[in-house]
CSV table of C-alpha atoms and ligand atoms in Angstrom, one decimal:
chain,number,residue,atom,x,y,z
A,71,MET,CA,108.2,104.8,192.5
A,72,ASP,CA,105.8,105.4,195.4
A,73,LYS,CA,106.2,101.9,196.7
A,74,LYS,CA,109.1,101.7,199.1
A,75,VAL,CA,111.7,98.9,199.0
A,76,ALA,CA,113.3,97.5,202.2
A,77,ILE,CA,115.9,94.9,203.1
A,78,VAL,CA,115.5,93.1,206.4
A,79,THR,CA,118.5,90.8,207.3
A,80,GLY,CA,117.5,87.8,209.3
A,81,GLY,CA,113.9,88.3,208.3
A,82,ASN,CA,113.0,84.6,208.3
A,83,SER,CA,112.4,84.3,212.1
A,84,GLY,CA,111.9,86.1,215.4
A,85,LEU,CA,112.2,89.9,215.4
A,86,GLY,CA,113.2,90.1,211.7
A,87,TYR,CA,110.2,88.1,210.7
A,88,ALA,CA,107.8,90.4,212.6
A,89,THR,CA,109.6,93.4,211.1
A,90,ALA,CA,109.3,92.1,207.5
A,91,LYS,CA,105.6,91.3,208.1
A,92,LYS,CA,105.0,94.8,209.4
A,93,PHE,CA,106.6,96.3,206.4
A,94,CYS,CA,104.8,94.1,203.9
A,95,ASP,CA,101.5,94.6,205.6
A,96,ASN,CA,102.1,98.3,205.1
A,97,GLY,CA,102.8,98.0,201.4
A,98,ILE,CA,106.6,98.0,201.5
A,99,LYS,CA,108.3,95.5,199.2
A,100,THR,CA,110.7,93.7,201.5
A,101,TYR,CA,113.8,91.5,200.7
A,102,VAL,CA,114.1,89.0,203.5
A,103,ILE,CA,117.7,87.8,203.8
A,104,GLY,CA,118.5,84.4,205.5
A,105,ARG,CA,120.9,81.6,204.9
A,106,THR,CA,118.4,78.8,205.2
A,107,LYS,CA,116.5,78.4,202.0
A,108,GLU,CA,113.5,76.5,203.3
A,109,ARG,CA,113.0,78.8,206.3
A,110,THR,CA,113.4,82.0,204.2
A,111,VAL,CA,111.1,80.8,201.4
A,112,ASN,CA,108.4,79.6,203.8
A,113,ALA,CA,108.6,82.8,205.8
A,114,CYS,CA,108.0,84.9,202.7
A,115,SER,CA,105.1,82.8,201.5
A,116,GLU,CA,103.5,83.2,205.0
A,117,ILE,CA,104.1,86.9,204.9
A,118,GLY,CA,102.6,87.5,201.5
A,119,ASP,CA,103.3,88.9,198.0
A,120,ASN,CA,105.5,91.9,199.2
A,121,ALA,CA,108.1,89.6,200.7
A,122,MET,CA,111.0,88.5,198.5
A,123,PRO,CA,113.2,85.7,199.8
A,124,LEU,CA,116.9,86.2,199.3
A,125,ILE,CA,119.2,83.3,200.3
A,126,PHE,CA,122.5,84.8,201.3
A,127,ASP,CA,125.2,84.4,204.0
A,128,LEU,CA,126.1,87.8,205.2
A,129,THR,CA,129.5,86.7,206.4
A,130,ASN,CA,130.5,86.5,202.7
A,131,LEU,CA,131.6,90.1,202.7
A,132,ASP,CA,133.0,90.0,199.2
A,133,GLU,CA,129.7,89.1,197.8
A,134,ILE,CA,127.7,91.8,199.4
A,135,PRO,CA,128.3,94.5,196.8
A,136,GLY,CA,127.0,92.2,194.0
A,137,MET,CA,124.0,91.2,196.1
A,138,ILE,CA,123.0,94.8,196.7
A,139,GLN,CA,123.7,95.8,193.1
A,140,ASP,CA,121.3,93.0,191.9
A,141,ILE,CA,118.5,94.3,194.1
A,142,PHE,CA,119.1,97.9,192.9
A,143,ASP,CA,119.2,96.8,189.3
A,144,LYS,CA,115.8,95.2,189.8
A,145,GLU,CA,114.1,97.8,191.9
A,146,GLY,CA,115.9,101.1,191.1
A,147,GLN,CA,115.7,102.0,194.8
A,148,ILE,CA,116.5,100.8,198.3
A,149,ASP,CA,114.8,103.0,200.8
A,150,ILE,CA,115.2,101.0,204.1
A,151,LEU,CA,117.8,98.7,205.5
A,152,VAL,CA,117.2,96.8,208.8
A,153,ASN,CA,120.4,95.2,210.1
A,154,ASN,CA,118.7,92.6,212.3
A,155,ALA,CA,120.6,89.3,211.6
A,156,GLY,CA,122.6,88.3,214.6
A,157,ILE,CA,124.1,85.4,216.4
A,158,ASN,CA,124.9,84.9,220.1
A,159,MET,CA,127.1,82.6,222.1
A,160,LYS,CA,126.9,82.0,225.9
A,161,LYS,CA,130.2,80.9,227.3
A,162,GLU,CA,132.5,81.5,230.2
A,163,PHE,CA,134.9,84.4,229.5
A,164,ILE,CA,138.1,82.5,229.7
A,165,GLU,CA,136.8,79.7,227.5
A,166,VAL,CA,136.0,81.9,224.5
A,167,THR,CA,138.5,81.3,221.7
A,168,ASP,CA,139.7,84.0,219.3
A,169,ALA,CA,138.0,82.2,216.5
A,170,GLU,CA,134.7,82.2,218.3
A,171,PHE,CA,135.0,85.9,219.3
A,172,GLU,CA,135.8,86.7,215.6
A,173,ASN,CA,132.9,84.7,214.4
A,174,ILE,CA,130.4,86.7,216.4
A,175,LEU,CA,131.9,90.0,215.4
A,176,HIS,CA,131.9,88.9,211.8
A,177,THR,CA,128.1,88.4,211.6
A,178,ASN,CA,127.0,91.0,214.1
A,179,LEU,CA,129.4,93.8,213.1
A,180,PHE,CA,131.6,93.4,210.0
A,181,SER,CA,128.6,92.3,207.8
A,182,VAL,CA,126.5,95.2,209.2
A,183,PHE,CA,129.2,97.6,208.1
A,184,ALA,CA,129.7,96.1,204.7
A,185,ILE,CA,126.0,95.9,203.8
A,186,SER,CA,125.3,99.4,205.1
A,187,ARG,CA,128.1,100.8,203.1
A,188,GLU,CA,126.8,99.3,199.9
A,189,VAL,CA,123.2,100.3,200.5
A,190,VAL,CA,124.3,103.8,201.4
A,191,LYS,CA,125.9,104.1,197.9
A,192,LYS,CA,122.5,103.4,196.4
A,193,MET,CA,120.5,105.6,198.8
A,194,LYS,CA,122.8,108.5,198.0
A,195,GLU,CA,122.0,108.0,194.3
A,196,THR,CA,118.2,108.1,194.9
A,197,GLY,CA,118.2,110.9,197.5
A,198,GLY,CA,118.1,109.3,200.9
A,199,GLY,CA,116.8,106.5,203.1
A,200,SER,CA,116.6,105.0,206.6
A,201,ILE,CA,118.8,102.5,208.3
A,202,VAL,CA,117.9,100.7,211.5
A,203,ASN,CA,120.4,98.6,213.4
A,204,ILE,CA,119.4,96.2,216.1
A,205,SER,CA,121.4,96.1,219.4
A,206,SER,CA,120.6,94.5,222.7
A,207,MET,CA,120.4,94.9,226.5
A,208,ALA,CA,123.9,93.4,226.4
A,209,ALA,CA,125.1,96.9,225.2
A,210,GLN,CA,123.3,98.7,228.1
A,211,TYR,CA,124.8,96.9,231.0
A,212,GLY,CA,127.2,94.1,231.8
A,213,MET,CA,125.7,90.7,231.2
A,214,PRO,CA,127.5,87.5,232.1
A,215,LYS,CA,128.9,85.0,229.6
A,216,VAL,CA,128.3,86.9,226.4
A,217,VAL,CA,131.5,88.9,226.0
A,218,ALA,CA,131.7,88.7,222.2
A,219,TYR,CA,128.0,89.4,221.7
A,220,SER,CA,128.2,92.4,224.1
A,221,ALA,CA,131.3,93.8,222.2
A,222,SER,CA,129.5,93.5,218.9
A,223,LYS,CA,126.2,95.1,220.1
A,224,THR,CA,128.0,97.9,221.9
A,225,ALA,CA,130.0,98.6,218.7
A,226,ILE,CA,126.7,98.7,216.7
A,227,GLU,CA,125.5,101.5,218.9
A,228,GLY,CA,128.7,103.5,218.4
A,229,MET,CA,128.5,102.8,214.6
A,230,THR,CA,124.9,104.0,214.6
A,231,ARG,CA,126.0,107.4,215.9
A,232,ALA,CA,129.0,107.6,213.5
A,233,MET,CA,126.8,106.7,210.5
A,234,ALA,CA,124.1,109.3,211.5
A,235,VAL,CA,126.8,112.0,211.5
A,236,ASP,CA,128.4,110.9,208.3
A,237,LEU,CA,125.2,110.3,206.4
A,238,ALA,CA,122.8,113.1,207.4
A,239,GLN,CA,124.2,115.1,204.5
A,240,PHE,CA,122.8,112.5,202.1
A,241,ASN,CA,119.3,112.6,203.8
A,242,ILE,CA,120.0,109.1,205.3
A,243,ARG,CA,118.9,108.6,208.9
A,244,THR,CA,120.4,105.9,211.0
A,245,ASN,CA,118.9,104.7,214.3
A,246,CYS,CA,119.2,101.7,216.5
A,247,ILE,CA,116.6,99.7,218.5
A,248,ALA,CA,117.8,98.0,221.6
A,249,PRO,CA,115.3,95.1,222.3
A,250,GLY,CA,114.9,94.0,225.8
A,251,PHE,CA,113.9,90.4,226.5
A,252,ILE,CA,111.6,89.4,223.7
A,253,LYS,CA,109.5,86.2,223.5
A,254,THR,CA,111.1,84.1,220.8
A,255,LYS,CA,111.7,80.4,220.7
A,256,MET,CA,115.4,81.1,221.4
A,257,THR,CA,114.9,83.3,224.4
A,258,ALA,CA,112.2,81.0,225.9
A,259,LYS,CA,114.6,78.1,225.7
A,260,ALA,CA,117.6,80.1,227.1
A,261,LEU,CA,115.7,81.4,230.0
A,262,ASP,CA,113.8,78.3,230.8
A,263,SER,CA,117.1,76.4,231.1
A,264,ASP,CA,118.5,79.0,233.4
A,265,PRO,CA,116.0,79.9,236.2
A,266,PRO,CA,118.2,82.4,238.1
A,267,ARG,CA,118.7,84.3,234.8
A,268,LYS,CA,115.0,84.3,234.2
A,269,GLU,CA,114.3,85.6,237.7
A,270,LYS,CA,116.9,88.3,237.2
A,271,VAL,CA,115.3,89.4,233.9
A,272,PHE,CA,111.8,89.7,235.4
A,273,SER,CA,113.0,91.3,238.7
A,274,ARG,CA,114.6,94.2,236.9
A,275,THR,CA,111.9,94.8,234.3
A,276,PRO,CA,109.4,97.4,235.6
A,277,MET,CA,106.7,96.2,233.2
A,278,GLY,CA,107.1,92.7,234.6
A,279,LYS,CA,106.9,90.8,231.3
A,280,MET,CA,108.7,89.9,228.2
A,281,GLY,CA,108.1,91.8,224.9
A,282,LEU,CA,106.7,90.4,221.7
A,283,PRO,CA,108.5,90.5,218.3
A,284,GLU,CA,105.8,92.8,217.1
A,285,ASP,CA,106.8,95.4,219.7
A,286,ILE,CA,110.2,95.6,218.0
A,287,ALA,CA,108.7,95.6,214.6
A,288,ASP,CA,106.5,98.6,215.6
A,289,ALA,CA,109.5,100.6,216.8
A,290,VAL,CA,111.6,99.8,213.7
A,291,PHE,CA,108.6,100.8,211.5
A,292,PHE,CA,108.3,104.1,213.3
A,293,MET,CA,112.0,104.8,212.8
A,294,CYS,CA,111.6,104.3,209.1
A,295,SER,CA,108.4,106.3,208.8
A,296,LYS,CA,108.0,110.0,208.0
A,297,GLU,CA,106.9,110.5,211.6
A,298,ALA,CA,110.6,110.0,212.5
A,299,LYS,CA,111.9,112.4,209.9
A,300,PHE,CA,113.9,114.4,212.4
A,301,VAL,CA,115.2,111.4,214.3
A,302,THR,CA,118.8,110.2,213.7
A,303,GLY,CA,121.6,108.7,215.7
A,304,THR,CA,119.4,107.5,218.5
A,305,VAL,CA,119.4,104.2,220.4
A,306,LEU,CA,115.8,103.4,221.5
A,307,PRO,CA,115.4,100.7,224.1
A,308,VAL,CA,112.2,98.7,223.6
A,309,ASP,CA,112.4,96.8,226.8
A,310,GLY,CA,109.6,97.3,229.3
A,311,GLY,CA,112.1,99.4,231.3
A,312,ASN,CA,114.6,96.6,231.7
A,313,SER,CA,117.6,98.9,230.9
A,314,ILE,CA,116.6,101.4,233.6
A,315,GLY,CA,115.2,99.0,236.1
A,316,PHE,CA,116.7,98.4,239.5
B,618,NDP,P1,116.8,84.5,215.5
B,618,NDP,O1,117.9,83.6,215.9
B,618,NDP,O2,115.4,84.1,215.6
B,618,NDP,O3,117.0,85.0,214.0
B,618,NDP,C1,118.3,85.3,213.5
B,618,NDP,C2,118.1,85.6,212.0
B,618,NDP,O4,119.4,85.9,211.5
B,618,NDP,C3,117.6,84.4,211.3
B,618,NDP,O5,116.7,84.8,210.3
B,618,NDP,C4,118.9,83.8,210.6
B,618,NDP,O6,118.5,83.1,209.5
B,618,NDP,C5,119.6,85.1,210.3
B,618,NDP,N1,121.1,85.0,210.2
B,618,NDP,C6,122.0,84.6,211.1
B,618,NDP,N2,123.2,84.6,210.6
B,618,NDP,C7,123.1,85.0,209.3
B,618,NDP,C8,124.1,85.2,208.3
B,618,NDP,N3,125.4,85.0,208.4
B,618,NDP,N4,123.6,85.6,207.1
B,618,NDP,C9,122.3,85.8,206.9
B,618,NDP,N5,121.4,85.7,207.8
B,618,NDP,C10,121.8,85.3,209.0
B,618,NDP,O7,117.1,85.9,216.3
B,618,NDP,P2,116.1,86.9,217.0
B,618,NDP,O8,115.0,87.3,216.2
B,618,NDP,O9,116.0,86.5,218.4
B,618,NDP,O10,117.1,88.2,217.0
B,618,NDP,C11,117.2,89.1,216.0
B,618,NDP,C12,118.1,90.2,216.3
B,618,NDP,O11,117.7,90.8,217.5
B,618,NDP,C13,119.6,89.8,216.6
B,618,NDP,O12,120.5,90.8,216.1
B,618,NDP,C14,119.6,89.7,218.1
B,618,NDP,O13,120.9,89.9,218.6
B,618,NDP,C15,118.7,90.8,218.5
B,618,NDP,N6,118.1,90.7,219.8
B,618,NDP,C16,117.2,89.7,220.1
B,618,NDP,C17,116.6,89.6,221.4
B,618,NDP,C18,115.6,88.6,221.7
B,618,NDP,O14,115.1,88.7,222.8
B,618,NDP,N7,115.2,87.7,220.8
B,618,NDP,C19,117.0,90.6,222.4
B,618,NDP,C20,118.0,91.5,222.0
B,618,NDP,C21,118.5,91.6,220.8
B,618,NDP,P3,119.3,81.8,208.9
B,618,NDP,O15,119.6,81.0,210.1
B,618,NDP,O16,118.4,81.2,207.9
B,618,NDP,O17,120.6,82.4,208.3
């Protein structure tokens, strides 16, 4: 029972991969959720024995309770949930359709609520746990062409505080990490194809560089550790100062 059990959604790439690796390297058995079988299985074999691939589309809200029950039946505990899976869409405001807006909210918000609710039921049974949500700079200031993404990430921060208040009585802490601009394949491509945006990012980041996925993993790990045992309801920017830069 000493070995902790974690779930990292979207753990097959980018920030989620670094987080799953950090957990596994520190002896935490980690369920890595992704939709793509090959990517998820490969990521887990790279990470090592503590990583358990789980192929699941989080937009299937009705299937989330069964998926969480299966993990609980196997492990008898779920100590950590990292709600990292997310999708983005860059588009002019007036061209975003209702369906596109809903699609982003579905993955980035509704599924986060549904999986958190189910995991909380189990954490309550076993005496507590830690939940970390992943937001964005798009929730700290107005960013062009990402209206649905901004709405979803801003909601995540509000939900983090609401969850912290509701769940403290069950010894469940809920925090949020707001990553700045982090070097992943996706961001490199997005910024390289938009030089003015890239210039803007660097000009308002006091530390003058992008972060690494491991920087986010370290912050998530801290939030789940006993060193953060009196921390709940916070939003921690891990951003080289981007959110407070001029
Ligand atoms: P990636 O695109 O590299 O990874 C997204 C992950 O989510 C993948 O593992 C993907 O796996 C999974 N995923 C997406 N949709 C679903 C779904 N419906 N069901 C299950 N899994 C899903 O993203 P990043 O690592 O760049 O970002 C991770 C998080 O960090 C996101 O929430 C993002 O908004 C946030 N963030 C990232 C920043 C950055 O600089 N990279 C900056 C700020 C925030 P698969 O495709 O196999 O389903």
